[in-house]
PDB file of C-alpha atoms and ligand atoms in Angstrom:
ATOM      1  CA  MET J   1       0.000   0.000   0.000  1.00  0.00           C
ATOM      2  CA  THR J   2       1.368   3.380  -1.025  1.00  0.00           C
ATOM      3  CA  GLU J   3      -0.155   6.548   0.381  1.00  0.00           C
ATOM      4  CA  GLY J   4      -0.110   9.984  -1.190  1.00  0.00           C
ATOM      5  CA  ARG J   5      -1.840  13.343  -0.977  1.00  0.00           C
ATOM      6  CA  CYS J   6      -2.418  16.654  -2.715  1.00  0.00           C
ATOM      7  CA  ALA J   7      -0.516  19.808  -1.725  1.00  0.00           C
ATOM      8  CA  CYS J   8      -3.110  20.972   0.840  1.00  0.00           C
ATOM      9  CA  GLY J   9      -3.721  17.482   2.226  1.00  0.00           C
ATOM     10  CA  ALA J  10      -7.503  17.473   1.635  1.00  0.00           C
ATOM     11  CA  VAL J  11      -7.253  14.714  -1.001  1.00  0.00           C
ATOM     12  CA  THR J  12      -5.610  11.443  -0.011  1.00  0.00           C
ATOM     13  CA  VAL J  13      -4.747   8.497  -2.237  1.00  0.00           C
ATOM     14  CA  ARG J  14      -4.072   4.904  -1.182  1.00  0.00           C
ATOM     15  CA  ALA J  15      -3.088   2.430  -3.864  1.00  0.00           C
ATOM     16  CA  THR J  16      -1.420  -0.874  -4.587  1.00  0.00           C
ATOM     17  CA  GLY J  17      -0.071  -2.068  -7.920  1.00  0.00           C
ATOM     18  CA  ILE J  18       1.338   1.337  -8.941  1.00  0.00           C
ATOM     19  CA  SER J  19       3.540   0.981 -12.021  1.00  0.00           C
ATOM     20  CA  ARG J  20       7.300   1.382 -11.585  1.00  0.00           C
ATOM     21  CA  GLN J  21       7.374   3.000 -15.041  1.00  0.00           C
ATOM     22  CA  MET J  22       6.513   6.688 -15.162  1.00  0.00           C
ATOM     23  CA  SER J  23       5.181   8.321 -18.334  1.00  0.00           C
ATOM     24  CA  ALA J  24       5.469  11.906 -19.551  1.00  0.00           C
ATOM     25  CA  CYS J  25       3.250  13.572 -22.169  1.00  0.00           C
ATOM     26  CA  TRP J  26       3.576  16.933 -23.921  1.00  0.00           C
ATOM     27  CA  CYS J  27       0.094  17.026 -25.501  1.00  0.00           C
ATOM     28  CA  GLN J  28      -1.898  20.202 -24.848  1.00  0.00           C
ATOM     29  CA  PRO J  29      -4.378  18.976 -22.208  1.00  0.00           C
ATOM     30  CA  CYS J  30      -1.597  17.195 -20.274  1.00  0.00           C
ATOM     31  CA  ARG J  31       0.845  20.069 -20.167  1.00  0.00           C
ATOM     32  CA  ARG J  32      -1.782  22.709 -19.396  1.00  0.00           C
ATOM     33  CA  PHE J  33      -3.323  20.532 -16.680  1.00  0.00           C
ATOM     34  CA  GLN J  34       0.003  19.868 -14.939  1.00  0.00           C
ATOM     35  CA  GLY J  35       1.812  23.115 -15.687  1.00  0.00           C
ATOM     36  CA  LEU J  36       4.731  21.703 -17.701  1.00  0.00           C
ATOM     37  CA  VAL J  37       4.329  18.100 -18.766  1.00  0.00           C
ATOM     38  CA  GLY J  38       1.744  15.465 -17.923  1.00  0.00           C
ATOM     39  CA  MET J  39       3.282  12.747 -15.765  1.00  0.00           C
ATOM     40  CA  GLY J  40       1.515   9.552 -14.800  1.00  0.00           C
ATOM     41  CA  LEU J  41       1.788   6.205 -13.056  1.00  0.00           C
ATOM     42  CA  ASP J  42      -0.531   3.495 -14.374  1.00  0.00           C
ATOM     43  CA  THR J  43      -2.475   1.951 -11.506  1.00  0.00           C
ATOM     44  CA  PRO J  44      -5.353  -0.566 -11.500  1.00  0.00           C
ATOM     45  CA  ALA J  45      -8.411   1.601 -10.764  1.00  0.00           C
ATOM     46  CA  ASP J  46      -9.925  -1.018  -8.479  1.00  0.00           C
ATOM     47  CA  GLN J  47      -6.788  -1.007  -6.307  1.00  0.00           C
ATOM     48  CA  CYS J  48      -6.949   2.709  -5.693  1.00  0.00           C
ATOM     49  CA  THR J  49      -8.930   4.625  -3.045  1.00  0.00           C
ATOM     50  CA  ILE J  50      -9.188   8.399  -3.338  1.00  0.00           C
ATOM     51  CA  THR J  51     -10.897  10.525  -0.686  1.00  0.00           C
ATOM     52  CA  GLY J  52     -11.496  14.258  -0.372  1.00  0.00           C
ATOM     53  CA  PRO J  53     -12.867  17.148  -2.448  1.00  0.00           C
ATOM     54  CA  VAL J  54     -11.906  15.893  -5.922  1.00  0.00           C
ATOM     55  CA  ARG J  55     -13.315  17.772  -8.900  1.00  0.00           C
ATOM     56  CA  VAL J  56     -13.480  16.021 -12.246  1.00  0.00           C
ATOM     57  CA  TRP J  57     -12.956  17.678 -15.624  1.00  0.00           C
ATOM     58  CA  ARG J  58     -14.211  15.767 -18.638  1.00  0.00           C
ATOM     59  CA  SER J  59     -11.294  16.597 -20.920  1.00  0.00           C
ATOM     60  CA  SER J  60     -12.657  14.783 -23.990  1.00  0.00           C
ATOM     61  CA  ASP J  61     -15.297  12.257 -25.085  1.00  0.00           C
ATOM     62  CA  PHE J  62     -13.263   9.430 -23.633  1.00  0.00           C
ATOM     63  CA  ALA J  63     -11.113  10.844 -20.844  1.00  0.00           C
ATOM     64  CA  GLU J  64     -11.293  12.820 -17.650  1.00  0.00           C
ATOM     65  CA  ARG J  65      -8.928  14.362 -15.137  1.00  0.00           C
ATOM     66  CA  GLY J  66      -9.261  14.781 -11.384  1.00  0.00           C
ATOM     67  CA  PHE J  67      -7.898  17.627  -9.264  1.00  0.00           C
ATOM     68  CA  CYS J  68      -8.265  18.902  -5.699  1.00  0.00           C
ATOM     69  CA  GLY J  69     -11.062  21.462  -5.445  1.00  0.00           C
ATOM     70  CA  THR J  70      -9.314  23.171  -2.526  1.00  0.00           C
ATOM     71  CA  CYS J  71      -5.715  23.581  -3.738  1.00  0.00           C
ATOM     72  CA  GLY J  72      -5.975  22.669  -7.442  1.00  0.00           C
ATOM     73  CA  SER J  73      -3.411  19.844  -7.250  1.00  0.00           C
ATOM     74  CA  SER J  74      -3.404  17.376 -10.145  1.00  0.00           C
ATOM     75  CA  ILE J  75      -4.565  13.948  -8.981  1.00  0.00           C
ATOM     76  CA  TRP J  76      -5.226  11.692 -11.974  1.00  0.00           C
ATOM     77  CA  PHE J  77      -6.016  11.131 -15.641  1.00  0.00           C
ATOM     78  CA  ARG J  78      -8.131   8.255 -16.871  1.00  0.00           C
ATOM     79  CA  ASP J  79      -9.735   6.749 -19.925  1.00  0.00           C
ATOM     80  CA  ILE J  80     -13.355   6.487 -18.798  1.00  0.00           C
ATOM     81  CA  ALA J  81     -13.860   3.068 -20.386  1.00  0.00           C
ATOM     82  CA  GLY J  82     -10.577   1.632 -19.112  1.00  0.00           C
ATOM     83  CA  ASP J  83      -9.663  -0.078 -15.861  1.00  0.00           C
ATOM     84  CA  ILE J  84      -6.405   1.850 -15.395  1.00  0.00           C
ATOM     85  CA  ILE J  85      -6.082   5.197 -13.667  1.00  0.00           C
ATOM     86  CA  GLU J  86      -2.948   7.291 -14.221  1.00  0.00           C
ATOM     87  CA  LEU J  87      -2.037   8.737 -10.839  1.00  0.00           C
ATOM     88  CA  CYS J  88       0.181  11.812 -10.771  1.00  0.00           C
ATOM     89  CA  PRO J  89       3.630  10.931  -9.385  1.00  0.00           C
ATOM     90  CA  GLY J  90       3.757  14.201  -7.424  1.00  0.00           C
ATOM     91  CA  LEU J  91       1.186  12.774  -5.003  1.00  0.00           C
ATOM     92  CA  PHE J  92       3.788  10.389  -3.625  1.00  0.00           C
ATOM     93  CA  HIS J  93       7.121  10.663  -1.893  1.00  0.00           C
ATOM     94  CA  ASN J  94       9.885  10.023  -4.457  1.00  0.00           C
ATOM     95  CA  ALA J  95       7.270   9.405  -7.197  1.00  0.00           C
ATOM     96  CA  ALA J  96       6.382   6.114  -5.473  1.00  0.00           C
ATOM     97  CA  GLY J  97       9.831   4.810  -6.450  1.00  0.00           C
ATOM     98  CA  ALA J  98       9.059   4.885 -10.189  1.00  0.00           C
ATOM     99  CA  THR J  99      11.492   5.747 -12.994  1.00  0.00           C
ATOM    100  CA  LEU J 100      10.643   7.779 -16.099  1.00  0.00           C
ATOM    101  CA  HIS J 101      10.162   5.264 -18.913  1.00  0.00           C
ATOM    102  CA  HIS J 102       8.735   7.038 -21.972  1.00  0.00           C
ATOM    103  CA  GLU J 103       7.826  10.454 -23.304  1.00  0.00           C
ATOM    104  CA  ASN J 104       4.823  11.071 -25.626  1.00  0.00           C
ATOM    105  CA  PHE J 105       4.369  13.886 -28.167  1.00  0.00           C
ATOM    106  CA  VAL J 106       8.115  14.596 -28.045  1.00  0.00           C
ATOM    107  CA  GLU J 107       7.882  16.978 -31.015  1.00  0.00           C
ATOM    108  CA  ARG J 108       5.954  19.376 -28.770  1.00  0.00           C
ATOM    109  CA  ARG J 109       8.595  19.435 -26.047  1.00  0.00           C
ATOM    110  CA  PRO J 110      10.274  22.864 -25.701  1.00  0.00           C
ATOM    111  CA  ASP J 111      13.970  22.682 -26.675  1.00  0.00           C
ATOM    112  CA  ALA J 112      15.112  23.965 -23.267  1.00  0.00           C
ATOM    113  CA  ILE J 113      13.591  21.078 -21.306  1.00  0.00           C
ATOM    114  CA  ARG J 114      15.249  17.688 -21.820  1.00  0.00           C
ATOM    115  CA  PHE J 115      15.057  14.710 -19.511  1.00  0.00           C
ATOM    116  CA  ASP J 116      18.399  13.095 -18.663  1.00  0.00           C
ATOM    117  CA  PRO J 117      18.721  10.209 -19.223  1.00  0.00           C
ATOM    118  CA  GLN J 118      16.409  10.442 -22.203  1.00  0.00           C
ATOM    119  CA  PRO J 119      13.449   8.081 -21.847  1.00  0.00           C
ATOM    120  CA  GLN J 120      11.936   6.164 -24.763  1.00  0.00           C
ATOM    121  CA  GLN J 121      10.789   8.743 -27.351  1.00  0.00           C
ATOM    122  CA  ILE J 122       7.287   8.507 -28.835  1.00  0.00           C
ATOM    123  CA  SER J 123       6.080  11.049 -31.397  1.00  0.00           C
ATOM    124  CA  GLY J 124       2.499  12.244 -31.517  1.00  0.00           C
ATOM    125  CA  ALA J 125       2.037  10.387 -34.819  1.00  0.00           C
ATOM    126  CA  ALA J 126       3.386   7.132 -33.386  1.00  0.00           C
ATOM    127  CA  TYR J 127       1.289   7.544 -30.276  1.00  0.00           C
ATOM    128  CA  ALA J 128      -1.813   8.242 -32.381  1.00  0.00           C
ATOM    129  CA  ALA J 129      -1.149   5.160 -34.521  1.00  0.00           C
ATOM    130  CA  GLY J 130      -1.289   2.973 -31.433  1.00  0.00           C
ATOM    131  CA  ALA J 131      -4.259   4.658 -29.789  1.00  0.00           C
ATOM    132  CA  LEU J 132      -7.935   4.535 -30.621  1.00  0.00           C
ATOM    133  CA  VAL J 133      -8.353   8.204 -29.867  1.00  0.00           C
ATOM    134  CA  ILE J 134      -6.045  11.024 -28.841  1.00  0.00           C
ATOM    135  CA  GLU J 135      -6.602  14.339 -27.148  1.00  0.00           C
ATOM    136  CA  GLY J 136      -5.307  17.762 -27.949  1.00  0.00           C
ATOM    137  CA  SER J 137      -5.021  19.739 -31.147  1.00  0.00           C
ATOM    138  CA  ALA J 138      -1.809  21.487 -32.172  1.00  0.00           C
ATOM    139  CA  PRO J 139      -1.243  24.468 -29.880  1.00  0.00           C
ATOM    140  CA  PRO J 140      -1.407  28.052 -31.179  1.00  0.00           C
ATOM    141  CA  ARG J 141       2.011  29.701 -31.539  1.00  0.00           C
ATOM    142  CA  ASP J 142       2.134  32.637 -29.161  1.00  0.00           C
ATOM    143  CA  ARG J 143       4.850  32.993 -26.530  1.00  0.00           C
ATOM    144  CA  MET J 144       3.092  35.797 -24.638  1.00  0.00           C
ATOM    145  CA  ALA J 145      -0.429  34.353 -24.402  1.00  0.00           C
ATOM    146  CA  GLY J 146      -1.686  31.421 -22.434  1.00  0.00           C
ATOM    147  CA  GLY J 147      -4.614  29.682 -20.852  1.00  0.00           C
ATOM    148  CA  CYS J 148      -5.847  26.687 -18.935  1.00  0.00           C
ATOM    149  CA  ALA J 149      -6.667  23.285 -20.416  1.00  0.00           C
ATOM    150  CA  CYS J 150     -10.430  23.862 -20.823  1.00  0.00           C
ATOM    151  CA  GLY J 151     -10.098  27.376 -22.257  1.00  0.00           C
ATOM    152  CA  ALA J 152     -12.104  29.142 -19.522  1.00  0.00           C
ATOM    153  CA  VAL J 153      -8.978  31.073 -18.499  1.00  0.00           C
ATOM    154  CA  ARG J 154      -7.061  33.090 -21.098  1.00  0.00           C
ATOM    155  CA  PHE J 155      -4.372  35.659 -20.357  1.00  0.00           C
ATOM    156  CA  ARG J 156      -1.696  37.805 -21.971  1.00  0.00           C
ATOM    157  CA  LEU J 157       1.716  38.972 -20.814  1.00  0.00           C
ATOM    158  CA  VAL J 158       3.497  42.125 -21.891  1.00  0.00           C
ATOM    159  CA  GLY J 159       7.217  42.321 -22.630  1.00  0.00           C
ATOM    160  CA  ALA J 160       9.529  39.784 -24.225  1.00  0.00           C
ATOM    161  CA  PRO J 161       9.819  36.081 -23.351  1.00  0.00           C
ATOM    162  CA  GLY J 162      12.128  35.627 -20.351  1.00  0.00           C
ATOM    163  CA  ALA J 163      13.977  32.596 -19.061  1.00  0.00           C
ATOM    164  CA  CYS J 164      12.430  29.820 -17.019  1.00  0.00           C
ATOM    165  CA  GLY J 165      13.254  28.038 -13.776  1.00  0.00           C
ATOM    166  CA  MET J 166      12.184  24.812 -12.171  1.00  0.00           C
ATOM    167  CA  CYS J 167      11.274  23.903  -8.608  1.00  0.00           C
ATOM    168  CA  HIS J 168      11.137  20.408  -7.138  1.00  0.00           C
ATOM    169  CA  CYS J 169       9.965  21.399  -3.651  1.00  0.00           C
ATOM    170  CA  ASP J 170       7.303  19.292  -1.991  1.00  0.00           C
ATOM    171  CA  THR J 171       4.536  21.845  -2.632  1.00  0.00           C
ATOM    172  CA  CYS J 172       5.438  22.346  -6.307  1.00  0.00           C
ATOM    173  CA  ARG J 173       5.532  18.593  -6.944  1.00  0.00           C
ATOM    174  CA  ARG J 174       2.222  17.924  -5.249  1.00  0.00           C
ATOM    175  CA  TRP J 175       0.492  20.932  -6.833  1.00  0.00           C
ATOM    176  CA  THR J 176       1.511  20.173 -10.426  1.00  0.00           C
ATOM    177  CA  GLY J 177       1.553  16.417  -9.957  1.00  0.00           C
ATOM    178  CA  GLY J 178       5.080  16.368 -11.380  1.00  0.00           C
ATOM    179  CA  VAL J 179       7.453  19.204 -12.241  1.00  0.00           C
ATOM    180  CA  ASN J 180       6.861  22.925 -11.705  1.00  0.00           C
ATOM    181  CA  CYS J 181       8.581  24.990 -14.404  1.00  0.00           C
ATOM    182  CA  TYR J 182       7.805  28.694 -14.609  1.00  0.00           C
ATOM    183  CA  THR J 183       8.729  32.012 -16.080  1.00  0.00           C
ATOM    184  CA  GLY J 184       8.824  35.100 -13.884  1.00  0.00           C
ATOM    185  CA  ALA J 185       6.617  38.148 -14.452  1.00  0.00           C
ATOM    186  CA  ARG J 186       4.897  40.932 -12.550  1.00  0.00           C
ATOM    187  CA  LEU J 187       1.200  40.948 -11.745  1.00  0.00           C
ATOM    188  CA  GLU J 188       0.756  44.269 -13.555  1.00  0.00           C
ATOM    189  CA  ASP J 189       2.136  42.685 -16.742  1.00  0.00           C
ATOM    190  CA  LEU J 190      -0.543  39.990 -16.670  1.00  0.00           C
ATOM    191  CA  THR J 191      -3.988  40.617 -18.165  1.00  0.00           C
ATOM    192  CA  ILE J 192      -6.700  38.022 -17.589  1.00  0.00           C
ATOM    193  CA  GLU J 193      -9.558  37.968 -20.093  1.00  0.00           C
ATOM    194  CA  GLY J 194     -13.018  38.107 -18.548  1.00  0.00           C
ATOM    195  CA  GLU J 195     -13.697  36.880 -15.023  1.00  0.00           C
ATOM    196  CA  PRO J 196     -13.042  33.144 -14.974  1.00  0.00           C
ATOM    197  CA  GLU J 197     -13.597  31.151 -11.797  1.00  0.00           C
ATOM    198  CA  LEU J 198     -10.203  30.532 -10.203  1.00  0.00           C
ATOM    199  CA  ILE J 199      -8.893  28.444  -7.321  1.00  0.00           C
ATOM    200  CA  ARG J 200      -6.589  30.679  -5.277  1.00  0.00           C
ATOM    201  CA  TRP J 201      -4.887  28.490  -2.707  1.00  0.00           C
ATOM    202  CA  ALA J 202      -2.755  30.073   0.031  1.00  0.00           C
ATOM    203  CA  SER J 203       0.218  27.724  -0.259  1.00  0.00           C
ATOM    204  CA  SER J 204       2.347  29.639   2.262  1.00  0.00           C
ATOM    205  CA  PRO J 205       1.659  32.642   4.537  1.00  0.00           C
ATOM    206  CA  GLY J 206       2.536  35.275   1.918  1.00  0.00           C
ATOM    207  CA  ALA J 207       1.830  33.549  -1.385  1.00  0.00           C
ATOM    208  CA  ARG J 208      -0.798  31.612  -3.295  1.00  0.00           C
ATOM    209  CA  ARG J 209      -1.166  29.292  -6.263  1.00  0.00           C
ATOM    210  CA  VAL J 210      -3.793  29.897  -8.909  1.00  0.00           C
ATOM    211  CA  SER J 211      -5.493  27.304 -11.093  1.00  0.00           C
ATOM    212  CA  CYS J 212      -8.678  27.023 -13.175  1.00  0.00           C
ATOM    213  CA  ALA J 213     -11.660  25.982 -11.040  1.00  0.00           C
ATOM    214  CA  ASN J 214     -13.207  24.123 -13.980  1.00  0.00           C
ATOM    215  CA  CYS J 215     -10.310  22.028 -15.316  1.00  0.00           C
ATOM    216  CA  GLY J 216      -7.595  22.292 -12.657  1.00  0.00           C
ATOM    217  CA  GLY J 217      -5.180  23.794 -15.199  1.00  0.00           C
ATOM    218  CA  LYS J 218      -2.133  25.189 -13.387  1.00  0.00           C
ATOM    219  CA  LEU J 219      -1.748  28.917 -14.035  1.00  0.00           C
ATOM    220  CA  TRP J 220       0.701  30.676 -11.732  1.00  0.00           C
ATOM    221  CA  TYR J 221       2.261  31.200  -8.322  1.00  0.00           C
ATOM    222  CA  GLU J 222       1.639  34.680  -6.957  1.00  0.00           C
ATOM    223  CA  VAL J 223       3.419  36.469  -4.107  1.00  0.00           C
ATOM    224  CA  VAL J 224       0.860  38.420  -2.068  1.00  0.00           C
ATOM    225  CA  THR J 225       3.093  39.800   0.704  1.00  0.00           C
ATOM    226  CA  GLY J 226       6.390  37.878   0.535  1.00  0.00           C
ATOM    227  CA  ASP J 227       7.834  34.371   0.463  1.00  0.00           C
ATOM    228  CA  GLU J 228      10.741  32.406   1.930  1.00  0.00           C
ATOM    229  CA  THR J 229      12.861  32.688  -1.206  1.00  0.00           C
ATOM    230  CA  GLY J 230      12.837  36.493  -1.325  1.00  0.00           C
ATOM    231  CA  GLY J 231       9.809  37.060  -3.575  1.00  0.00           C
ATOM    232  CA  THR J 232       8.042  40.391  -3.116  1.00  0.00           C
ATOM    233  CA  ALA J 233       4.385  41.399  -3.482  1.00  0.00           C
ATOM    234  CA  GLY J 234       3.251  41.248  -7.098  1.00  0.00           C
ATOM    235  CA  ASP J 235       5.836  38.709  -8.290  1.00  0.00           C
ATOM    236  CA  VAL J 236       4.240  35.934 -10.324  1.00  0.00           C
ATOM    237  CA  GLU J 237       5.660  32.720 -11.731  1.00  0.00           C
ATOM    238  CA  ILE J 238       3.669  31.631 -14.773  1.00  0.00           C
ATOM    239  CA  ALA J 239       3.533  27.873 -15.392  1.00  0.00           C
ATOM    240  CA  LEU J 240       5.416  27.243 -18.647  1.00  0.00           C
ATOM    241  CA  GLY J 241       2.913  24.606 -19.769  1.00  0.00           C
ATOM    242  CA  THR J 242       0.087  27.130 -19.715  1.00  0.00           C
ATOM    243  CA  LEU J 243       1.698  29.283 -22.424  1.00  0.00           C
ATOM    244  CA  ASP J 244       0.469  28.713 -25.967  1.00  0.00           C
ATOM    245  CA  ASP J 245       4.081  28.416 -27.173  1.00  0.00           C
ATOM    246  CA  MET J 246       6.528  27.143 -24.532  1.00  0.00           C
ATOM    247  CA  GLY J 247       9.563  27.834 -26.715  1.00  0.00           C
ATOM    248  CA  GLY J 248      12.199  30.566 -26.600  1.00  0.00           C
ATOM    249  CA  ARG J 249      12.792  30.453 -22.851  1.00  0.00           C
ATOM    250  CA  PRO J 250      16.127  28.997 -21.709  1.00  0.00           C
ATOM    251  CA  LEU J 251      16.191  27.004 -18.476  1.00  0.00           C
ATOM    252  CA  LEU J 252      18.333  28.950 -15.985  1.00  0.00           C
ATOM    253  CA  SER J 253      17.951  27.062 -12.740  1.00  0.00           C
ATOM    254  CA  GLU J 254      16.580  24.125 -10.812  1.00  0.00           C
ATOM    255  CA  SER J 255      15.708  24.679  -7.158  1.00  0.00           C
ATOM    256  CA  TYR J 256      15.242  22.184  -4.322  1.00  0.00           C
ATOM    257  CA  VAL J 257      17.104  19.528  -6.324  1.00  0.00           C
ATOM    258  CA  ASP J 258      17.511  17.539  -3.104  1.00  0.00           C
ATOM    259  CA  GLN J 259      13.723  17.009  -3.153  1.00  0.00           C
ATOM    260  CA  ARG J 260      13.548  15.857  -6.786  1.00  0.00           C
ATOM    261  CA  PRO J 261      12.448  12.214  -7.132  1.00  0.00           C
ATOM    262  CA  ALA J 262      15.281   9.861  -8.118  1.00  0.00           C
ATOM    263  CA  GLY J 263      13.315   8.618 -11.156  1.00  0.00           C
ATOM    264  CA  TYR J 264      13.927  11.616 -13.445  1.00  0.00           C
ATOM    265  CA  ALA J 265      16.379  14.470 -13.971  1.00  0.00           C
ATOM    266  CA  PHE J 266      16.995  17.232 -16.507  1.00  0.00           C
ATOM    267  CA  ALA J 267      19.872  17.860 -18.892  1.00  0.00           C
ATOM    268  CA  GLY J 268      21.788  21.116 -19.146  1.00  0.00           C
ATOM    269  CA  ASP J 269      24.497  23.135 -17.411  1.00  0.00           C
ATOM    270  CA  HIS J 270      22.079  25.484 -15.618  1.00  0.00           C
ATOM    271  CA  ARG J 271      22.359  26.217 -11.863  1.00  0.00           C
ATOM    272  CA  ARG J 272      21.184  23.545  -9.464  1.00  0.00           C
ATOM    273  CA  ARG J 273      20.550  24.363  -5.821  1.00  0.00           C
ATOM    274  CA  THR J 274      19.365  22.421  -2.806  1.00  0.00           C
ATOM    275  CA  ARG J 275      16.731  23.797  -0.448  1.00  0.00           C
ATOM    276  CA  ALA J 276      19.457  24.847   2.013  1.00  0.00           C
ATOM    277  CA  GLU J 277      21.336  26.698  -0.745  1.00  0.00           C
ATOM    278  CA  VAL J 278      18.183  28.482  -1.958  1.00  0.00           C
ATOM    279  CA  LEU J 279      17.276  29.624   1.555  1.00  0.00           C
ATOM    280  CA  ALA J 280      20.845  30.657   2.432  1.00  0.00           C
ATOM    281  CA  GLU J 281      21.086  32.807  -0.702  1.00  0.00           C
ATOM    282  CA  SER J 282      17.698  34.466  -0.237  1.00  0.00           C
ATOM    283  CA  ALA J 283      18.602  35.250   3.413  1.00  0.00           C
ATOM    284  CA  THR J 284      21.685  37.137   2.233  1.00  0.00           C
ATOM    285  CA  GLY J 285      19.849  38.955  -0.554  1.00  0.00           C
ATOM    286  CA  GLY J 286      21.026  36.685  -3.359  1.00  0.00           C
ATOM    287  CA  GLN J 287      19.090  35.631  -6.410  1.00  0.00           C
ATOM    288  CA  PRO J 288      15.894  33.790  -5.447  1.00  0.00           C
TER     289      PRO J 288
HETATM  290 ZN1   ZN D 301      -5.609  19.846  -2.057  1.00  0.00          ZN
HETATM  291 ZN1   ZN D 302      -9.865  25.566 -17.351  1.00  0.00          ZN
HETATM  292 ZN1   ZN D 303       8.592  24.980  -5.255  1.00  0.00          ZN
END
């Protein structure tokens, strides 16, 4: 029996028979739902007990996704007719001991984000050939516009595309269900279209995480008064996977690398810092 939970703790998961092989998918619904890339662990649905305020988004004719209605954390993806549920690895300590095995829709992966070692590569065409049905049309190409998976939330950013960073802290992993990768902005540079219903979860005393209340799509982290890594009021970190075009943003850093599950890692010569290093630098006024 393996036990897991969402970031706020309201949703708990108990399961047996969780696959040791983790999957990653770059299709539109997956990456907008989880904030960078959809990650899953196949689990027999009848060996899985989920309790708490789960909301379900019917993402297509044949599939649905579950998320926590309190904090927005990604919980699962499933084919409605199937007997397998794909649990998000971020629910569990160390991704329940699983190792990344394959990567779907690799042609939609942004150049800056590469798993190391590289898992088995499956193109969208190859994936489609082996599947009865697939989700997700080709994404629009705009680096300064974005939205959630269901389309209820749409936003624009001003300025030029900046770099991105990654965080593997416990809260980021549980909230996204996998990897949190973001690009920094200011609240005043962010324009939300209309008045969509949002989940605004206070993830720490001075900051909150925002997701779509309808689909659970991860949107951004927002500093309200301040945070432990030196963020100031009005700083936002936009989830990379929510942007229409994820390209053109080099990966500059990975934070909390000591909390990253052993089953995946990322290539590149960017900065890597442990939790202790991040906190020590922010205490002395260094780069958050
Ligand atoms: Zn929750
Ligand atoms: Zn949505
Ligand atoms: Zn984090």
